[in-house]
Short mmCIF file of C-alpha atoms in Angstrom, two decimals:
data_model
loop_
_atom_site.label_atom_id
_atom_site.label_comp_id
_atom_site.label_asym_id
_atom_site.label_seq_id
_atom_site.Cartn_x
_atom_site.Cartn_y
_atom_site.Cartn_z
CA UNK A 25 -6.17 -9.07 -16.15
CA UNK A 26 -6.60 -9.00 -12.22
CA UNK A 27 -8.83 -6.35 -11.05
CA UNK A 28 -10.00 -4.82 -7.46
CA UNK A 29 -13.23 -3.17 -7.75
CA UNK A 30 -14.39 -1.07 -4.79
CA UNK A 31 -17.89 -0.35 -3.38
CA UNK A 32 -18.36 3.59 -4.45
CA UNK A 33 -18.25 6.60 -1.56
CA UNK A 34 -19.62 6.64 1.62
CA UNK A 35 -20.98 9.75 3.85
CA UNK A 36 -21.12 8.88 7.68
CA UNK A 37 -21.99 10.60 10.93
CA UNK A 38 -19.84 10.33 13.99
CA UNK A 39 -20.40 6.55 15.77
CA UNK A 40 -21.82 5.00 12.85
CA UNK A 41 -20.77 1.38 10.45
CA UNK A 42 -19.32 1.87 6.99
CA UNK A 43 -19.02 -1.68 5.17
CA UNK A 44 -17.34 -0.89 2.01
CA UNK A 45 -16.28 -4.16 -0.74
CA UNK A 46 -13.41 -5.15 -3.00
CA UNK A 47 -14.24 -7.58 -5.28
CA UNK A 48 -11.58 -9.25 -7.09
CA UNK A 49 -11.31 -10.95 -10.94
CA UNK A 50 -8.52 -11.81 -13.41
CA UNK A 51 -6.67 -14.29 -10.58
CA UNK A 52 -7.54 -17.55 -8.51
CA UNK A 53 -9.25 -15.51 -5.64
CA UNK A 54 -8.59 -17.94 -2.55
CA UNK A 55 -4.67 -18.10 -3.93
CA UNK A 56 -3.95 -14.75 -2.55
CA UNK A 57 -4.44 -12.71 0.90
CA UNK A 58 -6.41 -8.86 0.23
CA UNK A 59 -5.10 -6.69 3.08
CA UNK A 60 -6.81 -3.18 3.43
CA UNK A 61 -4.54 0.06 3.58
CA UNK A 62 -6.13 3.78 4.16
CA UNK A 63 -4.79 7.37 3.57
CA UNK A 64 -5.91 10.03 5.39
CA UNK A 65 -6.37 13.49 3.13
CA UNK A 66 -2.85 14.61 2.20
CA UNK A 67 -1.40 12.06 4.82
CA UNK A 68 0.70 9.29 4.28
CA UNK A 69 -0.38 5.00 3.75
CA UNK A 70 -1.58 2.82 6.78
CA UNK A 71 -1.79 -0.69 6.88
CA UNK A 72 -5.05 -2.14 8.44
CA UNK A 73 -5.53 -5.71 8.75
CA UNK A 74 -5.50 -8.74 5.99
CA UNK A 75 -7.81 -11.79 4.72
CA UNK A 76 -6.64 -15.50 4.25
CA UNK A 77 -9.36 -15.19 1.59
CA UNK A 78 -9.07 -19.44 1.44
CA UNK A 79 -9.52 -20.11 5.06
CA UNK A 80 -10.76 -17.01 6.54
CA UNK A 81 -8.55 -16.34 9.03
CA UNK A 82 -7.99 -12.59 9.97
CA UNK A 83 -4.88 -9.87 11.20
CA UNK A 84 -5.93 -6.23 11.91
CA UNK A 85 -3.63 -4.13 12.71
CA UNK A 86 -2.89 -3.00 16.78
CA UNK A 87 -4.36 0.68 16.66
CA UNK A 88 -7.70 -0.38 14.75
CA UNK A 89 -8.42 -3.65 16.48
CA UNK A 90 -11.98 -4.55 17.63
CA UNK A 91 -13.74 -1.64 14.92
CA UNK A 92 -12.90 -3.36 12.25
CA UNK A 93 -13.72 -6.63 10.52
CA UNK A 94 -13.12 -8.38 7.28
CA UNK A 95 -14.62 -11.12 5.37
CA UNK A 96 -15.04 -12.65 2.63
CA UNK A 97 -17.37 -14.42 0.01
CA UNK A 98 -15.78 -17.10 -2.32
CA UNK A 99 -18.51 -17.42 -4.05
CA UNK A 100 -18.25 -13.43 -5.56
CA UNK A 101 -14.68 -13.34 -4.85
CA UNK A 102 -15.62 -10.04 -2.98
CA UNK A 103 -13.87 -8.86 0.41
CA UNK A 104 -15.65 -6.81 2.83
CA UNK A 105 -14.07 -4.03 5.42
CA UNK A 106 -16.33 -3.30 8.12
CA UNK A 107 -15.45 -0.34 10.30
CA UNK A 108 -17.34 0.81 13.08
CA UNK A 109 -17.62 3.65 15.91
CA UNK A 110 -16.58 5.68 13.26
CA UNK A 111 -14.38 9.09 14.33
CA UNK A 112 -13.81 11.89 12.19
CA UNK A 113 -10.24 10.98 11.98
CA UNK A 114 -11.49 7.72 9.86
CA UNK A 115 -11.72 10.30 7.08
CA UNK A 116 -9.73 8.71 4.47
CA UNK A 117 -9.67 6.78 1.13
CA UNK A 118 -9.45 3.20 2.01
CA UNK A 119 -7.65 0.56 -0.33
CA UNK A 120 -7.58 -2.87 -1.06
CA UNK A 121 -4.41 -4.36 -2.14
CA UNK A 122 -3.89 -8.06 -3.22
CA UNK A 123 -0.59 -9.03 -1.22
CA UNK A 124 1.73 -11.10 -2.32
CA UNK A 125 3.55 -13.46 0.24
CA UNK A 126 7.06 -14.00 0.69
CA UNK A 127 7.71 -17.22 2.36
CA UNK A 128 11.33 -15.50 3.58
CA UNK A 129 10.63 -13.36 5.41
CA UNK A 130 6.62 -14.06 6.20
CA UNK A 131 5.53 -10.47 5.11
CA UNK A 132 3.82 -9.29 1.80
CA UNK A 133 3.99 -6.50 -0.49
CA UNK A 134 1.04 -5.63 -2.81
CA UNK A 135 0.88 -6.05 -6.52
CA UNK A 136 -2.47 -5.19 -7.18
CA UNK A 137 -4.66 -2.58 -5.87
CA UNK A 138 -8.40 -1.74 -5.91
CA UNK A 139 -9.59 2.13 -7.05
CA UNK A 140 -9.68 3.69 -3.26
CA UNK A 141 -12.96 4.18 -1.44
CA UNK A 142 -13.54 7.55 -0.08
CA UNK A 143 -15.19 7.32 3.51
CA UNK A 144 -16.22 10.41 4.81
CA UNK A 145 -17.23 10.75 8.78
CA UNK A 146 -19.06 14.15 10.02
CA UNK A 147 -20.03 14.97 12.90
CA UNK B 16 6.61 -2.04 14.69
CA UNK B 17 8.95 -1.12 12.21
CA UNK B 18 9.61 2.31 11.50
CA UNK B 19 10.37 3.93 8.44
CA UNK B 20 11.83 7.37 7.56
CA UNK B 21 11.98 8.76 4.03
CA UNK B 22 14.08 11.67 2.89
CA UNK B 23 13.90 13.69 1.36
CA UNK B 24 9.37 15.16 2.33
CA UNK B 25 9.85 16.71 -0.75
CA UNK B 26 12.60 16.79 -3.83
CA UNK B 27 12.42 19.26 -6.70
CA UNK B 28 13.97 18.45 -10.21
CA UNK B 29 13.85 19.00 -13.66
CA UNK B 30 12.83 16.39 -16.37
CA UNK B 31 16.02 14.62 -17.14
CA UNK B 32 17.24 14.65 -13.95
CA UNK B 33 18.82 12.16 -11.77
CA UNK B 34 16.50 11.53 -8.42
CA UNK B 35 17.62 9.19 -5.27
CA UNK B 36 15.07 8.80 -2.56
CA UNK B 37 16.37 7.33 0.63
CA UNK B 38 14.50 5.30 3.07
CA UNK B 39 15.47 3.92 6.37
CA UNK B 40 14.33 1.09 8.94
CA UNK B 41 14.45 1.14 12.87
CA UNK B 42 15.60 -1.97 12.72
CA UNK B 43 17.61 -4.42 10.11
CA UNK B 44 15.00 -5.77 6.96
CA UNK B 45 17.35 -7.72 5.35
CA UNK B 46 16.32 -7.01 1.72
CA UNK B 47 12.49 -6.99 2.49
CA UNK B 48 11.60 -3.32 1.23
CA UNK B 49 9.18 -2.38 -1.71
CA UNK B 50 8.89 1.08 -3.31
CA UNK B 51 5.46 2.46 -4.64
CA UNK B 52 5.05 5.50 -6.99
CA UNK B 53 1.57 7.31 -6.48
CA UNK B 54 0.05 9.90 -8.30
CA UNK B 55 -2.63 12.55 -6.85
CA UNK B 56 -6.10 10.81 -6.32
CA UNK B 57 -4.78 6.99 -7.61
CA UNK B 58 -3.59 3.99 -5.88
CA UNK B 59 -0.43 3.43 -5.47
CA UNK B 60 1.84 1.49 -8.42
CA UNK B 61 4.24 -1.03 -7.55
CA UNK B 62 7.51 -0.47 -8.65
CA UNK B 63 10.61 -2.50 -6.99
CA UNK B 64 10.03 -5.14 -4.17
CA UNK B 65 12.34 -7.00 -2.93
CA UNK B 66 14.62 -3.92 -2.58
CA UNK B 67 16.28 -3.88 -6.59
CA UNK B 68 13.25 -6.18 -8.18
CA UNK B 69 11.98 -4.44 -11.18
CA UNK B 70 8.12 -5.02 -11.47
CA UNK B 71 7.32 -6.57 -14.39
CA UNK B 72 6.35 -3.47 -16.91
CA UNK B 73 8.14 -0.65 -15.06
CA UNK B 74 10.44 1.41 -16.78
CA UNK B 75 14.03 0.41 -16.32
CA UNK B 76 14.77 3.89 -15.16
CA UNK B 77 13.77 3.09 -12.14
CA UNK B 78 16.35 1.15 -9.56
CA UNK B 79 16.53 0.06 -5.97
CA UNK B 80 19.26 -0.60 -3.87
CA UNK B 81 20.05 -1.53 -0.12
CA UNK B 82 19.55 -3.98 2.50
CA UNK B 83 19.63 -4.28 6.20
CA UNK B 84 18.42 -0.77 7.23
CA UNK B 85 19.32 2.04 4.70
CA UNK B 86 17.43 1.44 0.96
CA UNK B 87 17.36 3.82 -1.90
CA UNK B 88 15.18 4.47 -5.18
CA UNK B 89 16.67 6.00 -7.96
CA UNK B 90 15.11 7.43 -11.26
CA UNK B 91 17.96 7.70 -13.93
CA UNK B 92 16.47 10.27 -16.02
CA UNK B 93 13.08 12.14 -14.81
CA UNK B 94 10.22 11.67 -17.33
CA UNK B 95 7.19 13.97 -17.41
CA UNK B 96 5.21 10.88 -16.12
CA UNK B 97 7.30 10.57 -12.84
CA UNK B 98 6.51 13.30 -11.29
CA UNK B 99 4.67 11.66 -8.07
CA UNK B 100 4.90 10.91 -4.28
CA UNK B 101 7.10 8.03 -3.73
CA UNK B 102 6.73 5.34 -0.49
CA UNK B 103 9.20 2.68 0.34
CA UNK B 104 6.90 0.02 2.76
CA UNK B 105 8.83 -2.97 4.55
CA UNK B 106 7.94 -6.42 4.37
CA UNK B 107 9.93 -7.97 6.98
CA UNK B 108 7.22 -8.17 9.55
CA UNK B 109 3.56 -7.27 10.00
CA UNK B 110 2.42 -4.56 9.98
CA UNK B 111 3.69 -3.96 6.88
CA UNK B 112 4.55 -0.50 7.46
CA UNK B 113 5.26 2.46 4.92
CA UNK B 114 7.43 5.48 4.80
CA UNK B 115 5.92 9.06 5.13
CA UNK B 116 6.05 9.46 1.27
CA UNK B 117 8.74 11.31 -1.10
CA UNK B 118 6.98 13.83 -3.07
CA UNK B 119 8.50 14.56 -6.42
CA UNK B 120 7.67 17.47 -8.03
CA UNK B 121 8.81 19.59 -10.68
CA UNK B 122 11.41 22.53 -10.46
#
């Protein structure tokens, strides 16, 4: 069955990295994109960026470009999220989501998503 | 980027119930919308995409309907087990933006 497994919680200060990992079984990892969604506490869902987890290539999302960086290993099937300067308001549970791709209308929805990693940033 | 609007925030009902949850775009989706069901501390669970696409295993209970800008979820008959925030996300573009979330909860 496919799984997302997420690296467990993290406990930042204010300007600091988090790196936190999704690895993925169950499926034909390079077959499908992992995008990265977050929810703030009590707040609604927010799309971040997305893998080509074949070729590599990258899309972050406009209000989070150039803190935050994904990769990926083929050879664990894992995905990482790095996010950096950290801000309090990065205080959220962050997701990854296996996205399925519609050739219609070049989006994706997501069929399969990892536990939620809590990331928590004090000051 | 896309917005979309939810309404009802919030929606109180009794089991057995009928329940529609609306969702709107700023701009025409064609029939690009997916609706998640998410329950306190989980991941979201997704139930319709394609706007009335049943996800393989989810109750039949649960129907979408729409296109072009105005969508809506509807749960025939509320079960104990539905009793969650709902969020309609569109897939026309990227970002693949979601709705503020439809909280369901029981009256």
């Amino acid at each position: 069955q496919v799984q997302l497994v997420q690296s467990g919680a993290e406990v930042k200060t204010s300007g600091a990295s988090v790196k936190v990992s999704c690895k993925a079984s169950g499926y034909t990892f390079i077959n499908y994109y992992i995008h990265w969604v977050r929810q703030a506490p009590g707040q609604g869902l927010e799309w971040m960026g997305t893998i080509n987890t074949g070729g590599g290539s990258t899309t972050y999302a406009q209000k989070i470009q150039g803190r935050v960086t994904l990769t990926r290993d083929t050879s664990t099937s894992t995905v990482y999220m790095d996010l950096s300067s950290l801000r309090s308001e990065d205080t959220a549970v962050y997701y990854c989501a296996r996205g399925r791709w519609v050739a219609e209308s070049s989006g994706f929805y997501f069929d399969y998503w990892g536990q939620g990693t809590l990331v928590t940033v004090s000051s | 980027d896309i917005q979309m609007t939810q309404s009802p925030s919030t929606l109180s009902a009794s089991v057995g119930d009928r329940v529609t949850i609306t969702c709107r775009a700023s701009q025409s989706i064609s029939s690009w919308l997916a609706w998640y069901q998410q329950k306190p501390g989980k991941a979201p669970k997704l139930l319709i995409y394609k706007a009335s696409s049943l996800e393989s295993g989810v109750p039949s209970r649960f129907s979408g309907s729409g296109s072009g800008t105005e969508f809506t979820l509807t749960l025939s008959s509320l079960q104990p087990d539905d009793f969650a925030t709902y969020y309609c996300q569109q897939y026309n573009s990227l970002p693949g933006t979601f709705g503020q979330g439809t909280k369901v909860e029981i009256k």
